[in-house]
PDB file of N, CA and C in Angstrom:
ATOM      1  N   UNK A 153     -25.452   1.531  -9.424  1.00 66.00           N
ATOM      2  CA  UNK A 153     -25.981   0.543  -8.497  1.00 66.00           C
ATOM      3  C   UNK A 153     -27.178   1.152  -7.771  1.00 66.00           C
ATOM      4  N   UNK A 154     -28.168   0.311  -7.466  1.00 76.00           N
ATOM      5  CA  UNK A 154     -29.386   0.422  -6.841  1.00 76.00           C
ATOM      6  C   UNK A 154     -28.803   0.739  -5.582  1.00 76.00           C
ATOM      7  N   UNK A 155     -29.375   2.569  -5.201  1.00 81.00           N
ATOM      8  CA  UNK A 155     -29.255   2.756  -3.924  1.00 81.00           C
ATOM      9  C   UNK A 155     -29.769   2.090  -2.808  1.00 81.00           C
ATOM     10  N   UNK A 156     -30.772   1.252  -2.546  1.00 81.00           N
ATOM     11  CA  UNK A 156     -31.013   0.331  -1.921  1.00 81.00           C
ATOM     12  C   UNK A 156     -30.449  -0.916  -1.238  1.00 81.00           C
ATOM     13  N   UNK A 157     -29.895  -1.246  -2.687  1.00 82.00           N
ATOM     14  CA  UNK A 157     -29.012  -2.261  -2.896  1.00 82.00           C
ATOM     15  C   UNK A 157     -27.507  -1.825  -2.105  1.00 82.00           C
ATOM     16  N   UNK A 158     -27.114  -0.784  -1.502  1.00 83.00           N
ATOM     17  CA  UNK A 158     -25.667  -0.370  -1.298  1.00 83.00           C
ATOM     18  C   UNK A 158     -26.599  -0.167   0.247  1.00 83.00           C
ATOM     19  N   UNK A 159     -27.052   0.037   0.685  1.00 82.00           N
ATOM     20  CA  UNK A 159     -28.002  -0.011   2.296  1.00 82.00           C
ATOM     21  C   UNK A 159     -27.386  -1.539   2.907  1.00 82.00           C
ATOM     22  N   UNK A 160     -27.313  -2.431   1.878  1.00 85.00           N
ATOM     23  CA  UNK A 160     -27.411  -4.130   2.684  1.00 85.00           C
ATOM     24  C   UNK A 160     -25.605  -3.953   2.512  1.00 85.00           C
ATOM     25  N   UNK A 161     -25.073  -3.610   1.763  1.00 87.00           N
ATOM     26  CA  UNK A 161     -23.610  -3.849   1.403  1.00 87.00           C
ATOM     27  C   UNK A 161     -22.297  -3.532   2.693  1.00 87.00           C
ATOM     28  N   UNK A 162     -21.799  -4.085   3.170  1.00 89.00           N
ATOM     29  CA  UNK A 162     -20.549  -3.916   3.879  1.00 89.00           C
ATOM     30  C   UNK A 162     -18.994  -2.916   3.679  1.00 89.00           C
ATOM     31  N   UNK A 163     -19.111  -2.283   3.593  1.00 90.00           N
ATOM     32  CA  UNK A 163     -17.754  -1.378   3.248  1.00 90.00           C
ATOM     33  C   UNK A 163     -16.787  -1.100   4.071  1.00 90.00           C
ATOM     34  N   UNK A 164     -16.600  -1.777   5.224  1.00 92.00           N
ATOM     35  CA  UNK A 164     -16.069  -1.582   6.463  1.00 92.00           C
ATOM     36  C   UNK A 164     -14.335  -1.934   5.803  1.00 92.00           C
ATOM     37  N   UNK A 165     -14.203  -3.228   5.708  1.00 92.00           N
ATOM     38  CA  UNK A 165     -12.500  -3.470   5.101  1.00 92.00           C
ATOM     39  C   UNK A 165     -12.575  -2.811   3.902  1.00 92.00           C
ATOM     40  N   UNK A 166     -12.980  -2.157   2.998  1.00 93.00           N
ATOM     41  CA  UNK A 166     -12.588  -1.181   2.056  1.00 93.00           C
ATOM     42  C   UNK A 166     -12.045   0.288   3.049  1.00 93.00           C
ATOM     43  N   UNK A 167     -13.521   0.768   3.656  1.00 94.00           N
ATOM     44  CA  UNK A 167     -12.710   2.251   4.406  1.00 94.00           C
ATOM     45  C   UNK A 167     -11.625   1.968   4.761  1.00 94.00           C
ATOM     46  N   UNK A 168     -11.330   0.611   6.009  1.00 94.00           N
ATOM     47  CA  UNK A 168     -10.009   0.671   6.732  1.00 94.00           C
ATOM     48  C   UNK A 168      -8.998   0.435   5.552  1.00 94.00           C
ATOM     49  N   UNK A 169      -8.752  -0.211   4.177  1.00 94.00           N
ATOM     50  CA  UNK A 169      -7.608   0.306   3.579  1.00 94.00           C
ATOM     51  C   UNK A 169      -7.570   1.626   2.910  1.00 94.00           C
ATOM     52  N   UNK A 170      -8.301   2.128   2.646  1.00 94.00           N
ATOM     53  CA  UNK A 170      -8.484   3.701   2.217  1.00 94.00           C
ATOM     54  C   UNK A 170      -7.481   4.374   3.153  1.00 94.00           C
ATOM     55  N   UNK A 171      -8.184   4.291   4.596  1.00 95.00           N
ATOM     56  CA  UNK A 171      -7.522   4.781   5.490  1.00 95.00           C
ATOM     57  C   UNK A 171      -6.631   4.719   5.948  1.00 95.00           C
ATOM     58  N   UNK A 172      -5.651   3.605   5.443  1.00 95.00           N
ATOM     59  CA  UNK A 172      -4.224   3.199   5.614  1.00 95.00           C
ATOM     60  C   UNK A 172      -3.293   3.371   4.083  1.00 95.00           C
ATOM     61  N   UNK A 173      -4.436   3.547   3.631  1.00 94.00           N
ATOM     62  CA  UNK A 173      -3.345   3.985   2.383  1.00 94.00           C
ATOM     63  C   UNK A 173      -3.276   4.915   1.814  1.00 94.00           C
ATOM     64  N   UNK A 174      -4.048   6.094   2.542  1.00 93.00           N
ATOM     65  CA  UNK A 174      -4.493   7.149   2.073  1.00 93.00           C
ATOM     66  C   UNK A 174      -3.219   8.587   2.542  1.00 93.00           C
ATOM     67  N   UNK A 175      -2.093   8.281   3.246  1.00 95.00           N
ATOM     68  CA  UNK A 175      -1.334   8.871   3.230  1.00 95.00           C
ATOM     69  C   UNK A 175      -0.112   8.890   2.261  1.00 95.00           C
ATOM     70  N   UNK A 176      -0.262  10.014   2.210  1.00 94.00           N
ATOM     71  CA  UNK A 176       1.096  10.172   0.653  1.00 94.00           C
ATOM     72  C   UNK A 176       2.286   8.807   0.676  1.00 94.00           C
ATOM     73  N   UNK A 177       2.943   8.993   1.645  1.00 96.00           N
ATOM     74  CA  UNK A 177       4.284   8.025   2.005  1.00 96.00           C
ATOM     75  C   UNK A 177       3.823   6.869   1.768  1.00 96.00           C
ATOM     76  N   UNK A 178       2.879   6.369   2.109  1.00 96.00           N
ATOM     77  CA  UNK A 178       2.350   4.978   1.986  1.00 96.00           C
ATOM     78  C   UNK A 178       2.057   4.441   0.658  1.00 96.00           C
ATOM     79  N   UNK A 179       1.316   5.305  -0.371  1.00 94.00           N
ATOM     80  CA  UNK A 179       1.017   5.120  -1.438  1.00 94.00           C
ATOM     81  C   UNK A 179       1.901   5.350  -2.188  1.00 94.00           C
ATOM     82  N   UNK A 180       2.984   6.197  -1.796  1.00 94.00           N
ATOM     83  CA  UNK A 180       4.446   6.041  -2.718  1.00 94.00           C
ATOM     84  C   UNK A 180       5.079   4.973  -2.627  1.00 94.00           C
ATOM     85  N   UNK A 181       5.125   4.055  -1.255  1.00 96.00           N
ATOM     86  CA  UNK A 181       5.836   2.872  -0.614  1.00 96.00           C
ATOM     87  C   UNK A 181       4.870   1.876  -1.493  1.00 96.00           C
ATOM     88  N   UNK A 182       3.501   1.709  -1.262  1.00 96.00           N
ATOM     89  CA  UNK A 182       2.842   0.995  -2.218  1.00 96.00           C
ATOM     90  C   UNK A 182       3.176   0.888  -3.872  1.00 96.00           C
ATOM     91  N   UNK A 183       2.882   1.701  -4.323  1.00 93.00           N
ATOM     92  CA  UNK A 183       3.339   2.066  -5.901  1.00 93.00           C
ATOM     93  C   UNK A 183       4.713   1.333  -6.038  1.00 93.00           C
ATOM     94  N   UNK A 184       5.627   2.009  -5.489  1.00 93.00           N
ATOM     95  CA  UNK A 184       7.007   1.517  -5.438  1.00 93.00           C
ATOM     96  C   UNK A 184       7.387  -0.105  -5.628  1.00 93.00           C
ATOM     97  N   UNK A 185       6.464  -0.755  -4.895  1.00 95.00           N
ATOM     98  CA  UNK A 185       7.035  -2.008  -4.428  1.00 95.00           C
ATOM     99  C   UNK A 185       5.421  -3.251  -4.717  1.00 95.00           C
ATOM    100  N   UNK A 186       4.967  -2.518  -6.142  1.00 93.00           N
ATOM    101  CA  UNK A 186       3.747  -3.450  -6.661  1.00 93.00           C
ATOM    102  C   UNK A 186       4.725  -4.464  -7.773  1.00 93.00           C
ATOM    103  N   UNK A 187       5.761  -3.408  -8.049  1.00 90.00           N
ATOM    104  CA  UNK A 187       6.694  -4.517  -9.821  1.00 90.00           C
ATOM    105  C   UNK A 187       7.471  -5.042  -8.666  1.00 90.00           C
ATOM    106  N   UNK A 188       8.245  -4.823  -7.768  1.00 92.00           N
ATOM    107  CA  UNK A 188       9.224  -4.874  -7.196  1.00 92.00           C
ATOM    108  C   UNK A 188       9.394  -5.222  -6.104  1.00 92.00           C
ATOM    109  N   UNK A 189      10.313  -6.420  -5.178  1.00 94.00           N
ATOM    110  CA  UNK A 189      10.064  -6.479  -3.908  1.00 94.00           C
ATOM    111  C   UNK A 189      11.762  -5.372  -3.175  1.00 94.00           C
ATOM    112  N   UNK A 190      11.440  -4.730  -2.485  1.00 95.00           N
ATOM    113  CA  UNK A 190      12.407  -4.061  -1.869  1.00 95.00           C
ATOM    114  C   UNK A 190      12.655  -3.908  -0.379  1.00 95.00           C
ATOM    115  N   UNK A 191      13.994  -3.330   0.175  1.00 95.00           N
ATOM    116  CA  UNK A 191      14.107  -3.450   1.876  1.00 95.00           C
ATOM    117  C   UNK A 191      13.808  -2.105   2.177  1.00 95.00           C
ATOM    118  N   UNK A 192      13.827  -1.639   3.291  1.00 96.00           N
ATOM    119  CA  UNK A 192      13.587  -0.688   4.098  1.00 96.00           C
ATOM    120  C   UNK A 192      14.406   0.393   3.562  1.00 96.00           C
ATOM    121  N   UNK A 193      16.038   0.398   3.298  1.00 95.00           N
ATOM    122  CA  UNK A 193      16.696   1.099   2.922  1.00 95.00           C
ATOM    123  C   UNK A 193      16.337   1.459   1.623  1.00 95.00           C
ATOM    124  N   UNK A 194      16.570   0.392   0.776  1.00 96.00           N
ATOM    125  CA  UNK A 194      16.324   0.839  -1.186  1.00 96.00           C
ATOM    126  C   UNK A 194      14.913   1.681  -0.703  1.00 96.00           C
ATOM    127  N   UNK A 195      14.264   1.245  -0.077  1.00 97.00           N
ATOM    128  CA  UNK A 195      12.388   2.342  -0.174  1.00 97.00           C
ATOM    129  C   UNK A 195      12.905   3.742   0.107  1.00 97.00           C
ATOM    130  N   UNK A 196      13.357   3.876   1.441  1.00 96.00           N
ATOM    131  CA  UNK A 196      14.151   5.178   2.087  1.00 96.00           C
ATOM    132  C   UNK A 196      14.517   6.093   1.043  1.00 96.00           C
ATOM    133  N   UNK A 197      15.820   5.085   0.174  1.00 96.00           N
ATOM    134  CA  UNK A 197      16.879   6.204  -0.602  1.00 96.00           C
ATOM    135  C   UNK A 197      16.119   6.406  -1.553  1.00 96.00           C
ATOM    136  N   UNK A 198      14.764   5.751  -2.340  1.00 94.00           N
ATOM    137  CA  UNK A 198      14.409   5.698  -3.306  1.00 94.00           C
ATOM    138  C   UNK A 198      13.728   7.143  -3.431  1.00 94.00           C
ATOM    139  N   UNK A 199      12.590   6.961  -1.965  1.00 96.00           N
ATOM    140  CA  UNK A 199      11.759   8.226  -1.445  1.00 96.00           C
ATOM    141  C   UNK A 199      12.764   9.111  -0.958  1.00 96.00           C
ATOM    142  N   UNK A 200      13.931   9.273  -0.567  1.00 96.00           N
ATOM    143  CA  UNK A 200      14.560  10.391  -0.145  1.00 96.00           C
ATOM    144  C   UNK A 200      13.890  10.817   1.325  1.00 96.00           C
ATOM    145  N   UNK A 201      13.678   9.455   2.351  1.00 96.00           N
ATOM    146  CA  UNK A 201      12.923   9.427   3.721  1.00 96.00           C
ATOM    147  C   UNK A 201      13.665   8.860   4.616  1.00 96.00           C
ATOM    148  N   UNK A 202      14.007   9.193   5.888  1.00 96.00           N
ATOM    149  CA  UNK A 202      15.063   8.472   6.730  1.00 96.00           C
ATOM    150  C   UNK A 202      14.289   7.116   6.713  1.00 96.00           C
ATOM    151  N   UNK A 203      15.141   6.108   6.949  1.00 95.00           N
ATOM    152  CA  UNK A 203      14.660   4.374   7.743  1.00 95.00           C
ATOM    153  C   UNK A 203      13.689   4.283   8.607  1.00 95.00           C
ATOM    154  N   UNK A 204      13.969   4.831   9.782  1.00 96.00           N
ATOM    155  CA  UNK A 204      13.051   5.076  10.711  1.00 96.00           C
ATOM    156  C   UNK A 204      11.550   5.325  10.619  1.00 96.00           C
ATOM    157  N   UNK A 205      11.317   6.458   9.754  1.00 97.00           N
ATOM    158  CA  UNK A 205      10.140   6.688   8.952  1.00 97.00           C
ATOM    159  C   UNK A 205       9.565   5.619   7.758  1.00 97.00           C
ATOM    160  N   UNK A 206       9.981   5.378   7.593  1.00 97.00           N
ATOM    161  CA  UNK A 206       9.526   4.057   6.161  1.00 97.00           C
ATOM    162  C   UNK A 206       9.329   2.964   7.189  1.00 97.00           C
ATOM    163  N   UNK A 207      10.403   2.037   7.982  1.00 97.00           N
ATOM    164  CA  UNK A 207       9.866   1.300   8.926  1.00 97.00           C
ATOM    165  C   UNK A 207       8.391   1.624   9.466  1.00 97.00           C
ATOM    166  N   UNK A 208       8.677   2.932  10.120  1.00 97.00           N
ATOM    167  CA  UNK A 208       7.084   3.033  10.825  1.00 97.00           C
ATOM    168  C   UNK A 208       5.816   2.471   9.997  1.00 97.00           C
ATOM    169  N   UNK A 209       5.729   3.155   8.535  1.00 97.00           N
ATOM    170  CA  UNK A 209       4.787   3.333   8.091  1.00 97.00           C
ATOM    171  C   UNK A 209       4.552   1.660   6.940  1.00 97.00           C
ATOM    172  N   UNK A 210       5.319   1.054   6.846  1.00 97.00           N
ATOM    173  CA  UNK A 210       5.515  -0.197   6.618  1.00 97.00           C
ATOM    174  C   UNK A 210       4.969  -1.409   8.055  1.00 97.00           C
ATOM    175  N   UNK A 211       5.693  -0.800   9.371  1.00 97.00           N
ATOM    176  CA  UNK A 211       4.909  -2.164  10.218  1.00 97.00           C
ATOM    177  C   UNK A 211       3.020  -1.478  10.013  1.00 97.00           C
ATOM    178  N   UNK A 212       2.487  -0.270   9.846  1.00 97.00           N
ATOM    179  CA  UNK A 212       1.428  -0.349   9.939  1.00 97.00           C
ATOM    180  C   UNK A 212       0.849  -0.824   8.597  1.00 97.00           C
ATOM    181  N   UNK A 213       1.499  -1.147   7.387  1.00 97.00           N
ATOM    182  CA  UNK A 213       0.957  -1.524   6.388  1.00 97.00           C
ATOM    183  C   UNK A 213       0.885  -3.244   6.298  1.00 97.00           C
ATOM    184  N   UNK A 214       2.043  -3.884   7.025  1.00 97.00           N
ATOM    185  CA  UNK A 214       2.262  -5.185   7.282  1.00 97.00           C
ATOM    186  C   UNK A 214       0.967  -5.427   8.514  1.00 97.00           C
ATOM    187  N   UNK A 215       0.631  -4.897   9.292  1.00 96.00           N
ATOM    188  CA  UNK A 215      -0.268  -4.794  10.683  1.00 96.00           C
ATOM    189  C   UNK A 215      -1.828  -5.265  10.080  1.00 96.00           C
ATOM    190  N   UNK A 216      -2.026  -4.394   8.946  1.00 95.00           N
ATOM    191  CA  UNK A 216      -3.207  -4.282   8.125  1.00 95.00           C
ATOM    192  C   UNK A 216      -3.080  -5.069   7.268  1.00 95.00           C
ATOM    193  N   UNK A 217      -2.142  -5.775   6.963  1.00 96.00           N
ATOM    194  CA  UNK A 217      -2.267  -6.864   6.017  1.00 96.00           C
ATOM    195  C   UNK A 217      -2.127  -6.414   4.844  1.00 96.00           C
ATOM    196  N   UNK A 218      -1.511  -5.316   4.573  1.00 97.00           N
ATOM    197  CA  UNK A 218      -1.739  -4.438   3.140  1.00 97.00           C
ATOM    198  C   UNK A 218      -0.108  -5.183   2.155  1.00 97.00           C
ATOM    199  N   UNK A 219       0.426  -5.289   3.346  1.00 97.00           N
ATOM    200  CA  UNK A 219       2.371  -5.975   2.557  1.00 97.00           C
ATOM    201  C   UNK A 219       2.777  -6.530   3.141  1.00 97.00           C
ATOM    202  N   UNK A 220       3.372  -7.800   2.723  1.00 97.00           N
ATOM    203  CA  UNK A 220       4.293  -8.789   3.569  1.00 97.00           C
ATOM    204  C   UNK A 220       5.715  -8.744   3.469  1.00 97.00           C
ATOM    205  N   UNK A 221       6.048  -9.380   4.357  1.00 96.00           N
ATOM    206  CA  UNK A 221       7.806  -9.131   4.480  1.00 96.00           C
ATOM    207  C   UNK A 221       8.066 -10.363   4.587  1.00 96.00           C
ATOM    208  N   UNK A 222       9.393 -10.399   3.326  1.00 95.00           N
ATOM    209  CA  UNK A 222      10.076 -11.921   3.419  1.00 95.00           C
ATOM    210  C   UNK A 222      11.600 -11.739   3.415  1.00 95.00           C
ATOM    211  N   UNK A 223      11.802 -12.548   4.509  1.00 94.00           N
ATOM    212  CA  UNK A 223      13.710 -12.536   4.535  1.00 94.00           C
ATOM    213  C   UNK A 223      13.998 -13.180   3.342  1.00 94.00           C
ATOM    214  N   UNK A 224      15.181 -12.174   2.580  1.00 91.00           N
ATOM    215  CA  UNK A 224      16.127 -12.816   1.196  1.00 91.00           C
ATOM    216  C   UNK A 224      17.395 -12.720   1.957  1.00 91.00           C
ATOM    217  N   UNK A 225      17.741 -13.679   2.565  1.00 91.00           N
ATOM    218  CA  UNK A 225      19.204 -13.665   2.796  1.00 91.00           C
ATOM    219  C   UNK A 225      19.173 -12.967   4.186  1.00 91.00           C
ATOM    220  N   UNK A 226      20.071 -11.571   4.578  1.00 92.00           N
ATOM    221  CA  UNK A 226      20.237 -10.841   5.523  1.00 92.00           C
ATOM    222  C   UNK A 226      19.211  -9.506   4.908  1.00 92.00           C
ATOM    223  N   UNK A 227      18.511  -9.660   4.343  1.00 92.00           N
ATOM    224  CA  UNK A 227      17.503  -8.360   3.972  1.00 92.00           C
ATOM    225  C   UNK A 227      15.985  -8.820   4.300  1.00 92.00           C
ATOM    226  N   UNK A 228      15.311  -8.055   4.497  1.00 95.00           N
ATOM    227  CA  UNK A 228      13.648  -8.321   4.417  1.00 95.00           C
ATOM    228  C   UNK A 228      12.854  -7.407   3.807  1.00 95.00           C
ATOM    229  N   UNK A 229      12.651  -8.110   2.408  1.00 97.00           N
ATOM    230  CA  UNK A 229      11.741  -7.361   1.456  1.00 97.00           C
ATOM    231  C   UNK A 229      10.718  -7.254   1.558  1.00 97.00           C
ATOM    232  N   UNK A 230       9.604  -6.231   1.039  1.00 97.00           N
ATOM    233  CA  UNK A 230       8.381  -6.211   1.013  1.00 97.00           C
ATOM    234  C   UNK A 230       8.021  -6.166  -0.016  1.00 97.00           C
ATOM    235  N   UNK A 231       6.648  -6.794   0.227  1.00 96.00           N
ATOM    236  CA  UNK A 231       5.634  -7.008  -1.165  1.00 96.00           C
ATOM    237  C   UNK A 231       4.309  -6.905  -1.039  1.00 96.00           C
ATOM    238  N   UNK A 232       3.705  -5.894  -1.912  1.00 97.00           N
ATOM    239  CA  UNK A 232       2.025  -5.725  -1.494  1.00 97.00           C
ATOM    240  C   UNK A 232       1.537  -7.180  -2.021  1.00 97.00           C
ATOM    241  N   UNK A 233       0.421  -7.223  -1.153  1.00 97.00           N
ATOM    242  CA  UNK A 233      -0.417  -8.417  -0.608  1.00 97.00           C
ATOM    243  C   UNK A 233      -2.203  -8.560  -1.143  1.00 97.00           C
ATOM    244  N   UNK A 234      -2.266  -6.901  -1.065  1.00 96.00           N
ATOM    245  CA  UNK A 234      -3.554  -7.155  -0.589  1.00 96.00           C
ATOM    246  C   UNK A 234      -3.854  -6.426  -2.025  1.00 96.00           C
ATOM    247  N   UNK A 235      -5.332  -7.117  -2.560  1.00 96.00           N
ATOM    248  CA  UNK A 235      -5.507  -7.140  -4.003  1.00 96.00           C
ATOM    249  C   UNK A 235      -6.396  -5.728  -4.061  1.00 96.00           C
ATOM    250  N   UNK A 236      -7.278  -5.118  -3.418  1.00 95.00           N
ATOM    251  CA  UNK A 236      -7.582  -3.879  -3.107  1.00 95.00           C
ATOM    252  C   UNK A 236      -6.867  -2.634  -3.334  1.00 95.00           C
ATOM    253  N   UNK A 237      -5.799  -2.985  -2.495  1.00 95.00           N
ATOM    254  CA  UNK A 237      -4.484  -1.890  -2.407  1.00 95.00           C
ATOM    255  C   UNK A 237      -3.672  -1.862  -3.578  1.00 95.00           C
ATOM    256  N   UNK A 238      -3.544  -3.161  -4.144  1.00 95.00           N
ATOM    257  CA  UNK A 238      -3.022  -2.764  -5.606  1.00 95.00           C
ATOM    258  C   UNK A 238      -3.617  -2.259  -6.946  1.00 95.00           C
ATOM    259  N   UNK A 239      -4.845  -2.832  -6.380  1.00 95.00           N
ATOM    260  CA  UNK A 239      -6.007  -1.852  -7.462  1.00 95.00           C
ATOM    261  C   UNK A 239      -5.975  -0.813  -7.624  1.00 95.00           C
ATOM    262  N   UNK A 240      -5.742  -0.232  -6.335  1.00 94.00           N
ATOM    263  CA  UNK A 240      -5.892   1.454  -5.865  1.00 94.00           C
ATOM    264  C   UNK A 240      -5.142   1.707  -6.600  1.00 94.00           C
ATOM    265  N   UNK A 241      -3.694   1.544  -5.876  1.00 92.00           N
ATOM    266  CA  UNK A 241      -2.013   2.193  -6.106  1.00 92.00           C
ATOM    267  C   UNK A 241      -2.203   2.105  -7.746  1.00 92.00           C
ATOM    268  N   UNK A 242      -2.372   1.070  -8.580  1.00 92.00           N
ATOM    269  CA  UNK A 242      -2.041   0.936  -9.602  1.00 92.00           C
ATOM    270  C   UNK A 242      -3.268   2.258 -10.595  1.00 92.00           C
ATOM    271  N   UNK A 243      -4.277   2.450 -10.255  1.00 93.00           N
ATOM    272  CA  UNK A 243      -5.326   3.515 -10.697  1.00 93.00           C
ATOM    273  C   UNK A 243      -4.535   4.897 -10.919  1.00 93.00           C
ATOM    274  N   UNK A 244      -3.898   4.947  -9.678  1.00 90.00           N
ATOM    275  CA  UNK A 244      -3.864   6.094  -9.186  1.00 90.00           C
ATOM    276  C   UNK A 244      -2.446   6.505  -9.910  1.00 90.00           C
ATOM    277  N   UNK A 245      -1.411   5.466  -9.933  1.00 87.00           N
ATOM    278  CA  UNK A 245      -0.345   5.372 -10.416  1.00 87.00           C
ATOM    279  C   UNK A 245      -0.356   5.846 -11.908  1.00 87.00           C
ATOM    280  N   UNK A 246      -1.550   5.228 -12.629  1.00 88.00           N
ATOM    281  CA  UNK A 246      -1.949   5.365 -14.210  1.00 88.00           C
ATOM    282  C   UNK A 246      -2.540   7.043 -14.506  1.00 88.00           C
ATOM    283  N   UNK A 247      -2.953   7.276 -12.421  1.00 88.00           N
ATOM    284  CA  UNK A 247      -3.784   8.954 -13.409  1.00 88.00           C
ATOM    285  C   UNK A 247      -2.409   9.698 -13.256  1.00 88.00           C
ATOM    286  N   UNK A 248      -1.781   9.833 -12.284  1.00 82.00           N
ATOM    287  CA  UNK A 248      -0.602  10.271 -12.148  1.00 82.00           C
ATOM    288  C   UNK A 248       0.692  10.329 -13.260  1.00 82.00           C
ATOM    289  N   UNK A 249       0.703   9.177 -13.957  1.00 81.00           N
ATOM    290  CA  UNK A 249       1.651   9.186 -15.004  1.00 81.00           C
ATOM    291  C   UNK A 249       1.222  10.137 -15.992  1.00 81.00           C
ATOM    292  N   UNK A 250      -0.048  10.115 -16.128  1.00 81.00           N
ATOM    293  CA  UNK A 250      -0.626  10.572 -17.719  1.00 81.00           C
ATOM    294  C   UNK A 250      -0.581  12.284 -17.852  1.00 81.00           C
ATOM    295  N   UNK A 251      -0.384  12.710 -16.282  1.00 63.00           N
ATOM    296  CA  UNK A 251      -0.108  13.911 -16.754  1.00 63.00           C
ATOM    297  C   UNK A 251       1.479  14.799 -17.428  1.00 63.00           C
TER     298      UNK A 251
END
């Protein structure tokens, strides 16, 4: 791309999901739950991370709009949302497997 051309361009909501998804836990929680919608606990036992911790880092991914949460019954699953973030996760997911 014409360096010029990237002078007029906006990158502002790209950095801020970089920057929210750019921590390990998050992008494992992402990855995790792109095939799959899951609760707080299945993420936890899956990652081997107390509740507490996955909550945290889930309301800031729900905050950012990155995953939504839908009540199934007495559970509330999550599901990535945001088409950016699954681009990523899923890239990254593909370099990661191949080794």
């Amino acid at each position: 791309m014409d360096l010029k051309k990237l002078k007029t361009l906006d990158f502002t909501e790209e950095a801020e999901i970089l920057k929210i998804i750019g921590h390990p836990t998050r992008l494992k929680i992402i990855c995790g739950i792109i095939e799959q919608d899951l609760c707080v606990s299945d993420i936890g036992d899956c990652l081997d991370e107390p509740q507490p911790k996955i909550s945290q880092h889930l309301a800031l991914l729900r905050a950012k709009g990155i995953v939504r949460a839908e009540r199934e019954g007495l559970n509330i699953k999550y599901k990535v949302v945001h088409p950016l973030a699954i681009k990523i996760a899923k890239i990254l997911e593909k370099e990661k497997l191949k080794d």
